[in-house]
Amino acid sequence: MLRYTVRRLLQLVLVVVALSLLLFAWLRSLPGGPVSALLGERATPALRAQLTAELGLDQPIFVQYFKFLGRALSGDFGVSTGVQPGDSAMEIFLQRFPATLELSVLAILIAVAVGIPLGYLAARRRGGVLDNLSVVGSLIGVAVPVFFLAFVLKQVFAVELGWFPTTGRQEGGLDATRVTGFFVLDGLITREWDAAWDAVKHLILPAIALSSIPFSVIFRITRASVLDVLDEDFVRTAESKGLTTPVIRRRHVLRNAMLPVVTTIGLQTGALLAGAVLTEKVFAFPGIGQALAIGFERRDYPVLLLLILCAAGVFVLVNLAVDLSYAVIDPRIRSGSGGGR
Amino acid sequence: MALLEVRDLKVEFRRRGEEPVRAVDGVSFDVQPGQTVGLVGESGCGKSVTALTIMGLLPKRGPHVSGSARFDATELLSLSDRQMRDRRGRDLGMVFQDPLSSLNPVVPIGLQVTEVLERHRGMSRRQATVEAADLLDKVGIPDPRRRLDEYPHQLSGGMRQRALIAIALACRPRLLIADEPTTALDVTIQAQILALLANLVRDTETALIMITHDLGVVAGLCDEVNVLYAGRVVERAKRHDLFAIPRHPYTHGLLSSIPRLDAPRGDRLSPITGSVADNIPWTTGCAFAPRCPNALDVCVEVTPEMTDDVGVPDNRSLRCHNPVERAKRDGEALV
Ligand SMILES: Nc1ncnc2c1ncn2[C@@H]1O[C@H](COP(=O)(O)OP(=O)(O)O)[C@@H](O)[C@H]1O
Ligand SMILES: [Mg+2]
């Protein structure tokens, strides 16, 4: 188990390094560039050349890459040219990562908390009203663009009804104390309850929008997986013992049905990042997604590179966690090939 | 009074857009306290559906059940889901065919035993664990304490079936139903499991319904045998009587298709010709008639009733217009 984890972590390093090379080359092949973005199209050639040299973009690409690698090893990923010009890429990451993490965790929690019970109930009452309604609902959830859903939620619940704030992470006037960068957590730690509640209110609409796809996928996988497990002989054995429904549900059905669902949750972290770009844009939510969107518009190479690498790293780590939790759920995997018949 | 009285039990599966399937077509039989009763018949004749109906384990939607199954004077078929749940595992236990798929792969063996003790015998987890080790020991699982923490994939097929027997008998039910409990096991293990079952039901005075397609299994175990064909009992007799003088041509065919060590050399096995697919419905005559070597014209015109067989001195019931005469088995040694 330990060896496996270590091997996977080494793989992670390789993936990140390889990805950095690809990204590095790909970003520089995009039309336009930070110089045009900063100076506009009408700047004098002399000015352009000067800025290009300042940013080190006049050097051959592999020289740039090795310089980048060298500095990256000491934690220096360069200075932002577009998102928050002048700030270091690392600073931007540290500021914005907690925001997106908070948002994503809430979105996944919503998706899991609604998707798994609903998937179980739909499977139990297959073909019933609840089943049909939620299957249709989940189809809509996948089909409606996140961007559109976010926009509608904002219009209805923030602009028209005024139940939630329209943008941002926190009301400016609150002047909350910062500890970890996770605003909800900060509010709880410092006992500034109104600040915590305000942060939650800012999160709810974007989190609902962001959860639509993971919810739909988790619901559908849970439903299919529970349907499979309900047909298993061991469920009939459990029934033959006269066990109560809650015990059968928890111990015998859900535990076995969770394996594919856990995988899905891992894979959904990738979709989450894509969704975050759009959701954060609609709600002007200052997270990684928003930074990526702005970074692309303004060709902010250092910020884009760091954020995408970190996103990839998180994705790999989450899926490692998924594989490890597999072993916790399924003893056949835990004992490896040593078990068997 | 009988412990279990099954009367005219019928189960029909109806699915939208499909022909209804009569899985059980008027089965009647009794089980006395402590008695071992066999239900024997080819695959598809309704043995498992009969067992699942008695246990209240049929799928919720689809099957239509009629008739009666009285357990200890309680009509099981009219109990609520909740009442049935209280009886299952406590009064009625069941062992299934495939021990690997019948155990939950992600739950330790111990918990799969203790959960039924906690449910019906009001034990704490700690008491139940002690009792579970004892139960595993009783069914012949070596080193039971260690086994409690193991998972089904770590046990051999025979050990798994022993564990399932321990689970089914954990709350000392008065009736155990074993549905082909040895079919999925190696031949050498089969005999051990049958011997174990025989010993356990004798020692605990548990009544047993032994379901099998294999008369050889019945031979060593059952007091009384019900032979099923196409969802009905066609012959019922004490085990020795049935093996000595099979009266129904179907029973006769089943017996002749068992390899016998004492058969004269060169004597061929004579399996029953045709298959269940040739059945005619019981309503238009004898379902076995198309495959029956003894069939007469009357057999496809009049449905035979289950009647006391006067052709033999023993106490037996038969559903046949033209039973096998004793002379037909000339030259064959009797069991
Ligand atoms: N859930 C079900 N739905 C529809 N038909 C079924 C179902 N279960 C059993 N049957 C049918 O009922 C008949 C008897 O099945 P079964 O009792 O399992 O036979 P066996 O004697 O081999 O145990 C078969 O024709 C089978 O196809
Ligand atoms: Mg069967």
Short mmCIF file of N, CA and C in Angstrom, two decimals, chain B residues 42 229-230 272-282 284 286-292 300:
data_model
loop_
_atom_site.label_atom_id
_atom_site.label_comp_id
_atom_site.label_asym_id
_atom_site.label_seq_id
_atom_site.Cartn_x
_atom_site.Cartn_y
_atom_site.Cartn_z
N GLU B 42 -36.44 -31.52 -12.16
CA GLU B 42 -35.52 -30.90 -13.11
C GLU B 42 -35.46 -29.40 -12.89
N TYR B 229 -42.94 -31.86 -11.01
CA TYR B 229 -42.81 -31.73 -12.45
C TYR B 229 -43.65 -30.55 -12.91
N ALA B 230 -43.04 -29.65 -13.65
CA ALA B 230 -43.73 -28.50 -14.22
C ALA B 230 -44.61 -27.79 -13.19
N ILE B 272 -34.31 -39.41 -19.32
CA ILE B 272 -35.63 -39.11 -19.84
C ILE B 272 -35.48 -38.39 -21.17
N THR B 273 -36.24 -38.83 -22.15
CA THR B 273 -36.13 -38.16 -23.45
C THR B 273 -36.88 -36.84 -23.40
N GLY B 274 -36.56 -35.97 -24.36
CA GLY B 274 -37.24 -34.69 -24.46
C GLY B 274 -36.78 -33.73 -23.39
N SER B 275 -37.43 -32.58 -23.33
CA SER B 275 -37.05 -31.59 -22.34
C SER B 275 -38.30 -30.89 -21.84
N VAL B 276 -38.08 -30.05 -20.82
CA VAL B 276 -39.21 -29.35 -20.21
C VAL B 276 -39.98 -28.55 -21.26
N ALA B 277 -39.28 -28.18 -22.33
CA ALA B 277 -39.92 -27.36 -23.36
C ALA B 277 -41.10 -28.10 -24.01
N ASP B 278 -41.11 -29.44 -23.91
CA ASP B 278 -42.19 -30.21 -24.53
C ASP B 278 -43.47 -30.23 -23.69
N ASN B 279 -43.39 -29.65 -22.47
CA ASN B 279 -44.56 -29.70 -21.59
C ASN B 279 -45.81 -29.20 -22.26
N ILE B 280 -46.94 -29.83 -21.89
CA ILE B 280 -48.21 -29.21 -22.18
C ILE B 280 -48.72 -28.65 -20.86
N PRO B 281 -49.61 -27.65 -20.89
CA PRO B 281 -50.11 -27.10 -19.63
C PRO B 281 -50.90 -28.15 -18.85
N TRP B 282 -50.84 -28.06 -17.51
CA TRP B 282 -51.54 -29.03 -16.67
C TRP B 282 -53.06 -29.01 -16.93
N THR B 284 -54.68 -29.07 -19.66
CA THR B 284 -55.19 -29.87 -20.78
C THR B 284 -54.77 -31.33 -20.70
N CYS B 286 -51.88 -34.33 -18.66
CA CYS B 286 -50.69 -34.46 -17.85
C CYS B 286 -49.53 -33.76 -18.54
N ALA B 287 -48.86 -32.82 -17.83
CA ALA B 287 -47.80 -32.04 -18.44
C ALA B 287 -46.66 -32.92 -18.93
N PHE B 288 -46.50 -34.07 -18.33
CA PHE B 288 -45.37 -34.95 -18.67
C PHE B 288 -45.68 -35.84 -19.87
N ALA B 289 -46.96 -35.91 -20.25
CA ALA B 289 -47.38 -36.85 -21.29
C ALA B 289 -46.52 -36.85 -22.56
N PRO B 290 -46.15 -35.68 -23.08
CA PRO B 290 -45.37 -35.71 -24.34
C PRO B 290 -44.02 -36.42 -24.22
N ARG B 291 -43.51 -36.56 -22.98
CA ARG B 291 -42.22 -37.20 -22.81
C ARG B 291 -42.36 -38.58 -22.18
N CYS B 292 -43.59 -39.01 -21.92
CA CYS B 292 -43.80 -40.17 -21.07
C CYS B 292 -43.85 -41.46 -21.88
N VAL B 300 -53.45 -37.12 -22.36
CA VAL B 300 -53.46 -35.79 -22.95
C VAL B 300 -54.87 -35.19 -22.93
#
